[in-house]
Short mmCIF file of C-alpha atoms in Angstrom, two decimals:
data_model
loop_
_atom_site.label_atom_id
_atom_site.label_comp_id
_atom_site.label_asym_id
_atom_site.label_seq_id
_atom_site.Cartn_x
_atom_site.Cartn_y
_atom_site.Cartn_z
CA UNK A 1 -17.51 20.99 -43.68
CA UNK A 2 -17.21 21.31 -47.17
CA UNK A 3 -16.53 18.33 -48.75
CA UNK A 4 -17.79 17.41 -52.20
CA UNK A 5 -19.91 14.10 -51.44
CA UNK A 6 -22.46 17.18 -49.67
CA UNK A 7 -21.84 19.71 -51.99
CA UNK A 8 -21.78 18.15 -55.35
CA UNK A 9 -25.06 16.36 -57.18
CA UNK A 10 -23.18 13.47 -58.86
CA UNK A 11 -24.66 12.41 -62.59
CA UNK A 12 -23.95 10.61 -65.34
CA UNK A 13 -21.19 11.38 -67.58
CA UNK A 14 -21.96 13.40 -70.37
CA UNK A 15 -21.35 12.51 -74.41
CA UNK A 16 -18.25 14.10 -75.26
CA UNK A 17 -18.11 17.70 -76.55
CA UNK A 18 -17.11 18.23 -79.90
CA UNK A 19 -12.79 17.95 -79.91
CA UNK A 20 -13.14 14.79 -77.83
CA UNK A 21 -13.74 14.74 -74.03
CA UNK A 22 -13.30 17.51 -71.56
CA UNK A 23 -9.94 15.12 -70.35
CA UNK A 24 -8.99 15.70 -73.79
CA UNK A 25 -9.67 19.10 -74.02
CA UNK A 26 -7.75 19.61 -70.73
CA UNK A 27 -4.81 17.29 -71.78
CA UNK A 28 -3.81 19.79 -74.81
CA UNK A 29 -3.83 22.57 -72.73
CA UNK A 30 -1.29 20.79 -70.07
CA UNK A 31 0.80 18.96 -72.91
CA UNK A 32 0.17 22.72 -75.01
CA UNK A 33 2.11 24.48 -71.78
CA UNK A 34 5.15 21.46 -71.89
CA UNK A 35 4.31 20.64 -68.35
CA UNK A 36 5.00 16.80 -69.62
CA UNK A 37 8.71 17.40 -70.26
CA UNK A 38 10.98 15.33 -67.92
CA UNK A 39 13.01 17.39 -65.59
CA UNK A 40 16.53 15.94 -65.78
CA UNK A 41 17.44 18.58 -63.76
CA UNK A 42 15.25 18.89 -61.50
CA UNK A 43 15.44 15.32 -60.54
CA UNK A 44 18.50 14.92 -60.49
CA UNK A 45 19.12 18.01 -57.37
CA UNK A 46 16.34 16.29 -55.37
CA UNK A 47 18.08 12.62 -55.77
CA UNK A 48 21.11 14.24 -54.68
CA UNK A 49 19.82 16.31 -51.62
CA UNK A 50 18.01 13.12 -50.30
CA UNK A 51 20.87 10.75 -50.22
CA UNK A 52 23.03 13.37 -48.98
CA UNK A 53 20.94 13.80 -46.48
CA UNK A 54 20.13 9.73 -45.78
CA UNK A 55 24.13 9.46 -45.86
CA UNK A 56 24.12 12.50 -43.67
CA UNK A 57 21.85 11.32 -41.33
CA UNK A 58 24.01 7.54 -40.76
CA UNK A 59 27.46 9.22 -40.01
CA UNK A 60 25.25 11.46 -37.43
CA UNK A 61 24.12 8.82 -35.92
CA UNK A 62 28.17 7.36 -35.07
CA UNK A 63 29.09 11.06 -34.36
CA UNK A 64 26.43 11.25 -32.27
CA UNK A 65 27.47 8.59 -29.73
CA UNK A 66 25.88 7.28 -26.58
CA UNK A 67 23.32 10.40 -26.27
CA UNK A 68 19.71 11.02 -25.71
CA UNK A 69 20.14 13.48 -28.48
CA UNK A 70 19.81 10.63 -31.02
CA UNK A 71 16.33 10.84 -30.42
CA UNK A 72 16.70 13.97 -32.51
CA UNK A 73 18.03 12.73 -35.43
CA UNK A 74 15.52 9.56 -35.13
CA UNK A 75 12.79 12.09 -35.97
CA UNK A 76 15.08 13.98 -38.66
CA UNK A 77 15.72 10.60 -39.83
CA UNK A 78 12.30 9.47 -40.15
CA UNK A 79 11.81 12.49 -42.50
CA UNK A 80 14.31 11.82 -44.48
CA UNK A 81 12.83 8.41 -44.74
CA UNK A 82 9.74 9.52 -46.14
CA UNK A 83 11.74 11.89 -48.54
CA UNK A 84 12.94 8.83 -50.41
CA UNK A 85 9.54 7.23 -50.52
CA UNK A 86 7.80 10.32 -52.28
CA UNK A 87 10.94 9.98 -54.70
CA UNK A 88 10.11 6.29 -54.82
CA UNK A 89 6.80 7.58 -55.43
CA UNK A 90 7.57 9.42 -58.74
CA UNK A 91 9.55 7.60 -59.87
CA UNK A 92 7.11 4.64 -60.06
CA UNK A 93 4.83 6.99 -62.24
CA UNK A 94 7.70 7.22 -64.52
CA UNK A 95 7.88 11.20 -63.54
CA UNK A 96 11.79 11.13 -63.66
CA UNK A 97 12.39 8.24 -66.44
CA UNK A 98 9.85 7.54 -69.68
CA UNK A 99 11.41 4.03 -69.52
CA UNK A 100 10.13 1.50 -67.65
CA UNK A 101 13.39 -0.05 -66.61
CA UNK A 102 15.31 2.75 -64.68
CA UNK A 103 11.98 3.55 -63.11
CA UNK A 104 11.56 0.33 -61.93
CA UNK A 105 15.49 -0.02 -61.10
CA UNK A 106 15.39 3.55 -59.18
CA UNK A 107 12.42 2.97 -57.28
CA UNK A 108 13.09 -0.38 -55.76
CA UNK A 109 16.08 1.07 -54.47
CA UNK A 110 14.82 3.99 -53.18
CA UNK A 111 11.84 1.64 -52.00
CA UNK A 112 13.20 -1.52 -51.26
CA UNK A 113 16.53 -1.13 -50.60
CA UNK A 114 17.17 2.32 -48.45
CA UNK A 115 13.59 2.59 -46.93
CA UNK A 116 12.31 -0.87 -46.39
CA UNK A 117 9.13 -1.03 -48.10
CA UNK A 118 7.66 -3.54 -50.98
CA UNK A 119 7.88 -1.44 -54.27
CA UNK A 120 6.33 -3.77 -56.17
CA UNK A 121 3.66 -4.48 -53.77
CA UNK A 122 2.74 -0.46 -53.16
CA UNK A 123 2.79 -0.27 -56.77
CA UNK A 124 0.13 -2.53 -57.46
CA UNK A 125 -1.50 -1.06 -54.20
CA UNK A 126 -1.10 2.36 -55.21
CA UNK A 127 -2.37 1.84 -59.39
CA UNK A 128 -5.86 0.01 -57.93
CA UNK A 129 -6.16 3.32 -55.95
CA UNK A 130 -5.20 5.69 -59.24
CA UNK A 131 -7.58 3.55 -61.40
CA UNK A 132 -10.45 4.28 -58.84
CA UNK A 133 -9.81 6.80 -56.47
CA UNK A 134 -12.29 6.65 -53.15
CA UNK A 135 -14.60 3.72 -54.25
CA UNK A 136 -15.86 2.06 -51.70
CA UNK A 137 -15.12 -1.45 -53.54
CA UNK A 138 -12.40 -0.79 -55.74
CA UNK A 139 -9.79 1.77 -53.66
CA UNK A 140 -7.36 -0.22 -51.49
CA UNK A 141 -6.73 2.97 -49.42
CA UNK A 142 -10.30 3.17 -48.35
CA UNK A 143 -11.32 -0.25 -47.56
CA UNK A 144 -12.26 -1.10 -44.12
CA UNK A 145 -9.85 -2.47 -41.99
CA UNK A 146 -9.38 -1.09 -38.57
CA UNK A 147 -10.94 2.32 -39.83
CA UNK A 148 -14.14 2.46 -41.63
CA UNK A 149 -14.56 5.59 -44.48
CA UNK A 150 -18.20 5.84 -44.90
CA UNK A 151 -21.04 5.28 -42.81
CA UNK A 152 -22.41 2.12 -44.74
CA UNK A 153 -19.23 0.48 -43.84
CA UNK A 154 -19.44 1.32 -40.58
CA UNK A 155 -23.15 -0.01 -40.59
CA UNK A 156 -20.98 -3.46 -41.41
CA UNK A 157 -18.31 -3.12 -39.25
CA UNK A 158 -17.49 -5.91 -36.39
CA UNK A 159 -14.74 -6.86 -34.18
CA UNK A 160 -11.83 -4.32 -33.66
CA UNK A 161 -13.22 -2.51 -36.59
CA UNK A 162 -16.16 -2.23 -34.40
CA UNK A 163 -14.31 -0.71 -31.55
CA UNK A 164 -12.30 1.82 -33.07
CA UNK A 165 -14.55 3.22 -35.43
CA UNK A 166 -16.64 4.17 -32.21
CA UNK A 167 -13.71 6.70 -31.96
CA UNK A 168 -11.37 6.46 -35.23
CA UNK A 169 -11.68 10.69 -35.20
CA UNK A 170 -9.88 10.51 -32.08
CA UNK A 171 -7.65 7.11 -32.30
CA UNK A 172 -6.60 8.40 -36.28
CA UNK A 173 -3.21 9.88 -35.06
CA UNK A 174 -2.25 7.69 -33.01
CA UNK A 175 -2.65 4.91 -35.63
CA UNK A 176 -0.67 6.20 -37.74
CA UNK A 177 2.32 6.44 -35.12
CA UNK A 178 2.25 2.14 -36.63
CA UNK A 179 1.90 2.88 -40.07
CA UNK A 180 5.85 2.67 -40.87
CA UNK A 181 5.57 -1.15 -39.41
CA UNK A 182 2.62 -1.84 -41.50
CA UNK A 183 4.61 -1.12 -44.13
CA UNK A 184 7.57 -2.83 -43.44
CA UNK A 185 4.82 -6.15 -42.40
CA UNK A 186 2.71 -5.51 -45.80
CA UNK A 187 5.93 -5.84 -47.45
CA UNK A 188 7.31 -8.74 -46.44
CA UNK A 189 3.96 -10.66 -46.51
CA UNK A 190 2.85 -9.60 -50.27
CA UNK A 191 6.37 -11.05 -51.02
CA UNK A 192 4.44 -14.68 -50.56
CA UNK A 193 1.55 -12.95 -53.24
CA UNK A 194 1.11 -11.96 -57.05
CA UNK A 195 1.40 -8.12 -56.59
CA UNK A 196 5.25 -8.35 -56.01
CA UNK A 197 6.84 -10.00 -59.38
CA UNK A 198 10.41 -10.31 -58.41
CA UNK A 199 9.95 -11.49 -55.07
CA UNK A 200 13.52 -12.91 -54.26
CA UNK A 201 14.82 -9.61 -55.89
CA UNK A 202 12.78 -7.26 -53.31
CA UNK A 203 13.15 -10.21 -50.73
CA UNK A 204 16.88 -10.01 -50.31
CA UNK A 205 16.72 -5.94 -50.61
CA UNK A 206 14.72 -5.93 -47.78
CA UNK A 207 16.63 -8.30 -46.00
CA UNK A 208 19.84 -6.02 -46.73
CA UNK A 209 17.93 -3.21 -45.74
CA UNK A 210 16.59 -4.28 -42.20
CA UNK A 211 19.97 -5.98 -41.46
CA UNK A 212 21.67 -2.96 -42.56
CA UNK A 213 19.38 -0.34 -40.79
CA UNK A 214 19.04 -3.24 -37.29
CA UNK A 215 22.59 -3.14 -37.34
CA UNK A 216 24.05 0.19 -37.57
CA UNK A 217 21.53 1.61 -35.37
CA UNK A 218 22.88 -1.27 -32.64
CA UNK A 219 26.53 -1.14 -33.40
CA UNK A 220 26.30 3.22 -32.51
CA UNK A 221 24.06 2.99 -29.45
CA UNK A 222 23.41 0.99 -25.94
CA UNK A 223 20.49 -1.66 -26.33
CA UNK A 224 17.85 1.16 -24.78
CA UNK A 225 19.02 3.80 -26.84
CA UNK A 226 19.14 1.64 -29.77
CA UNK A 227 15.06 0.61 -29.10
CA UNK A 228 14.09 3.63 -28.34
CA UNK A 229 15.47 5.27 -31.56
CA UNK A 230 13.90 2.78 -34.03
CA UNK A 231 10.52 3.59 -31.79
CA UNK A 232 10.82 7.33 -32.49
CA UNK A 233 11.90 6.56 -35.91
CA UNK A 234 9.28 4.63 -37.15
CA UNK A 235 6.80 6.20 -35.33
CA UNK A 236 7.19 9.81 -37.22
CA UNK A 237 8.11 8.11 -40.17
CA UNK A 238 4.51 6.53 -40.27
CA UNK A 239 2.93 9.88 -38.94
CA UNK A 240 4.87 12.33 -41.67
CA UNK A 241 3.83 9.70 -44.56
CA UNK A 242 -0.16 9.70 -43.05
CA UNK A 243 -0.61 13.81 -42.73
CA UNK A 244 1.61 13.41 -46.52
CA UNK A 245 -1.12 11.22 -48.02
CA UNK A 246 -4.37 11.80 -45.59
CA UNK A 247 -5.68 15.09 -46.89
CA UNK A 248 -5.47 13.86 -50.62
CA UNK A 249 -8.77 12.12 -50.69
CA UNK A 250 -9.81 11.85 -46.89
CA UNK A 251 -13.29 13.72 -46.00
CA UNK A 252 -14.16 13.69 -50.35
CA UNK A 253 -16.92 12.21 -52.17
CA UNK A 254 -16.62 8.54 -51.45
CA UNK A 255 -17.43 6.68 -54.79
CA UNK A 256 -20.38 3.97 -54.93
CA UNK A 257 -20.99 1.16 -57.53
CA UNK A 258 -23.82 3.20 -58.86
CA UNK A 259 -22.54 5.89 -59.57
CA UNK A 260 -21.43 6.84 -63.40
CA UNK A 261 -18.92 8.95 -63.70
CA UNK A 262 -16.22 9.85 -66.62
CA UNK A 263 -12.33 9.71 -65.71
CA UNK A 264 -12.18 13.73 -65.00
CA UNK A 265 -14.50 13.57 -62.98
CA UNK A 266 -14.00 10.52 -61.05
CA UNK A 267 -10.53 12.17 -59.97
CA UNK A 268 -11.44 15.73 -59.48
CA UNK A 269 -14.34 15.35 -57.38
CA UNK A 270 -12.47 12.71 -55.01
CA UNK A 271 -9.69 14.45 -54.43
CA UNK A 272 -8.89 17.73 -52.26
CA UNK A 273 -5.65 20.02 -53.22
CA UNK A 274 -3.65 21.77 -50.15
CA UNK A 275 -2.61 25.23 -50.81
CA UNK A 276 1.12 24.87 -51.27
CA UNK A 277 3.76 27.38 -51.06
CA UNK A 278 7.89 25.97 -51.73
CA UNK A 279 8.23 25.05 -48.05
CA UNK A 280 5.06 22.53 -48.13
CA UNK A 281 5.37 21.49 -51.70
CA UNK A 282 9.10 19.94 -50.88
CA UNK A 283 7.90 18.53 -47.55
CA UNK A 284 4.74 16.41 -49.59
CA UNK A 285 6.63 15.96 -52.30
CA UNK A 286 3.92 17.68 -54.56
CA UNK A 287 1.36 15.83 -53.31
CA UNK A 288 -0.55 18.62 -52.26
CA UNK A 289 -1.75 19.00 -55.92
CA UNK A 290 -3.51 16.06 -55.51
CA UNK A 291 -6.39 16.96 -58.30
CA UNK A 292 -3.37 17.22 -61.00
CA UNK A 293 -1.65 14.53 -59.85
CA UNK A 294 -4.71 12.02 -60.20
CA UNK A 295 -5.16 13.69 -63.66
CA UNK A 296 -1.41 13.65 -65.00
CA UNK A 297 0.41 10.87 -62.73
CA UNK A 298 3.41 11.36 -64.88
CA UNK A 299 3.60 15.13 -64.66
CA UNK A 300 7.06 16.01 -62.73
CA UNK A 301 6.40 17.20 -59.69
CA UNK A 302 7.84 21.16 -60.28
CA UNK A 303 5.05 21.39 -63.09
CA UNK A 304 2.03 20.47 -60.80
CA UNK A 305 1.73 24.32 -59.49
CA UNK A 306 1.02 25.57 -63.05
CA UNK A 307 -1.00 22.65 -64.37
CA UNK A 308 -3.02 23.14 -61.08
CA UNK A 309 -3.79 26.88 -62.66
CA UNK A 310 -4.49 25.61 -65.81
CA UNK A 311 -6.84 22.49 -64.38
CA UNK A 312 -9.32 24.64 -62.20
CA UNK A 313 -10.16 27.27 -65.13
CA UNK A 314 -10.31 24.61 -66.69
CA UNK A 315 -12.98 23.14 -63.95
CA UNK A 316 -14.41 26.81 -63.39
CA UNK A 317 -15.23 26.48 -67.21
CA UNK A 318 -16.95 23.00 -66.83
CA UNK A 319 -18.76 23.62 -64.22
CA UNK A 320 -16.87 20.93 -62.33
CA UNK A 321 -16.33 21.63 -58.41
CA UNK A 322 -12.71 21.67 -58.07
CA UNK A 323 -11.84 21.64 -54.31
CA UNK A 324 -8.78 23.15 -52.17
CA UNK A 325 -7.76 24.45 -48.96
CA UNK A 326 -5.20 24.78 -46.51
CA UNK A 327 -3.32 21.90 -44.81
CA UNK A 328 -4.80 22.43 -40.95
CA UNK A 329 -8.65 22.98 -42.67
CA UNK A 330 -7.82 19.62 -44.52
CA UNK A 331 -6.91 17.69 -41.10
CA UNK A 332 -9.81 19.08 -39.76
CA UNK A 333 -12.47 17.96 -42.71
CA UNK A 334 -10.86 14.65 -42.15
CA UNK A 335 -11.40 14.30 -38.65
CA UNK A 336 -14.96 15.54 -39.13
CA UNK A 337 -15.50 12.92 -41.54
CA UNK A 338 -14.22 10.36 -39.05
CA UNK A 339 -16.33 11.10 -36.68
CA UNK A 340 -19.77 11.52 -38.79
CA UNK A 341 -18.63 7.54 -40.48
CA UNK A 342 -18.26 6.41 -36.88
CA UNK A 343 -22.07 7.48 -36.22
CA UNK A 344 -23.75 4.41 -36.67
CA UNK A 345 -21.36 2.06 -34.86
CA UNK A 346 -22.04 4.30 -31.79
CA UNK A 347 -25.60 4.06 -32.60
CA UNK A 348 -25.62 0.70 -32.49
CA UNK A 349 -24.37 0.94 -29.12
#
């Protein structure tokens, strides 16, 4: 498997070359090729297409009627779901507004309002990942909860922790088939916290939201139709978001207090590109150019393909190991990783 925490010899960060740091030196060439415009245009198609679609998706389910078909368009639904988070996504990096205030507006009610989920609590979430991707005590994403990431976590693990990381490799998929209600329970409980500043704002769009999505799925179907398409839709809608954001940093160099390393660096060498083509570049949102997006969180998402060109010469010309692959050799890395963490809990017995 050939992930970086094997393959790379991690030092400390050099003194910068003369014309500033190598992130410098790489941040003229990317600013040099305009890749930092705002695409208005761009944007504005995509917005379109996915509430078209959400809309879309809500008369279906009335013209539908009383069918096991619906079960269908739960799982079409759940992708449309995830559509609007990854546009909730960019815009809470400012990739569609430079203003702060229709980024904020847009995304909580792409967020909040039409998918369910906290924005202001998977904002602050998701900037403690940016800030330090794949550290062991710094990256929300990677601290151990039911799934451990490296093995001295799993040295610590105890309780349920304990049990699944005997077998996360092989539990991994079917935990994410929950992840769209730990969402929706994350988001109402860090409305009681600090990371969510307008609580009673993103409090009553959630409420709309639930009592909006509860009660159109119950007024167009029987009681057992109605259950089993919220099961069907939230559990793809938490699978398609996991494969979206598992082989980003999954199975990569896993970052320890001691180590010293500069920002480049520290995002390159944690994070694993997919090989995209149009098809799987709309359906992660550009989050297969995971190295650039770490790098340029702001870039808009149709310039990631050519700043990912520019950022591994770049890389080649550092002598910095810049890592990509395709999307079934990523799942695979990651469940090889899952199982190698899990080694000393079964140790242990």
């Amino acid at each position: 498997m050939p992930t970086l925490h094997q393959t790379t010899t991690v030092t400390p960060a050099s003194r910068p070359a003369p014309g500033g740091s190598d992130f410098a030196r790489l941040s003229r060439r990317i600013s040099a090729a305009g890749l930092l415009d705002r695409r208005p245009g761009y944007y504005s198609a995509r917005a379109g297409l996915v509430l078209a679609a959400y809309l879309g998706g809500w008369w279906g389910v009335f013209a539908l009627g009383d069918t096991w078909w619906q079960l269908g368009l739960a799982a079409a639904m759940s992708a449309v779901f995830a559509q609007v988070g990854l546009l909730s996504h960019d815009l809470a990096h400012r990739q569609v507004f430079t203003r702060r205030l229709p980024s904020e507006i847009g995304g909580r009610i792409a967020a909040d309002l039409l998918m369910g989920m906290s924005y202001g609590w998977w904002m602050n979430k998701h900037t403690r990942h940016h800030a330090n991707p794949n550290h062991e005590e710094r990256d929300p994403d990677v601290a151990p909860d039911l799934v451990v990431w490296s093995q001295r976590q799993a040295s610590q693990a105890s309780g349920l922790a304990r049990f699944i990381g005997r077998r996360q490799a092989y539990l991994f998929v079917p935990l994410l088939l929950l992840e769209g209600l730990n969402l929706s329970f994350n988001s109402f409980r860090a409305l009681r916290g600090p990371a969510v500043k307008r609580p009673w704002l993103e409090g009553t769009l959630l409420v709309v939201h639930f009592a909006a999505y509860l009660g159109l799925v119950f007024a167009a179907l029987p009681a057992g139709k109605a259950v089993a398409f919220l099961a069907v839709h939230q559990a793809l809608l938490g699978l398609y978001l996991g494969c979206v954001f598992a082989p980003n940093h999954k199975g990569m160099l896993m970052v320890t207090p001691e180590m010293k390393l500069d920002f480049l660096r520290r995002q390159v060498l944690t994070s694993r590109n997919v090989r995209g083509n149009p098809f799987l570049d709309a359906l992660m949102g550009g989050l297969n150019y995971q190295v650039e997006h770490h790098l340029f969180p702001n870039l808009p998402t149709p310039a990631l393909g050519r700043a990912a060109r520019i950022t591994r010469d770049f890389c080649r010309e550092q002598g910095i190991a810049y890592y990509e692959t395709g999307l079934l050799r990523s799942y695979r890395e990651i469940f090889t990783h899952l199982h190698r963490t899990g080694e000393p809990i079964r140790a242990r017995g």
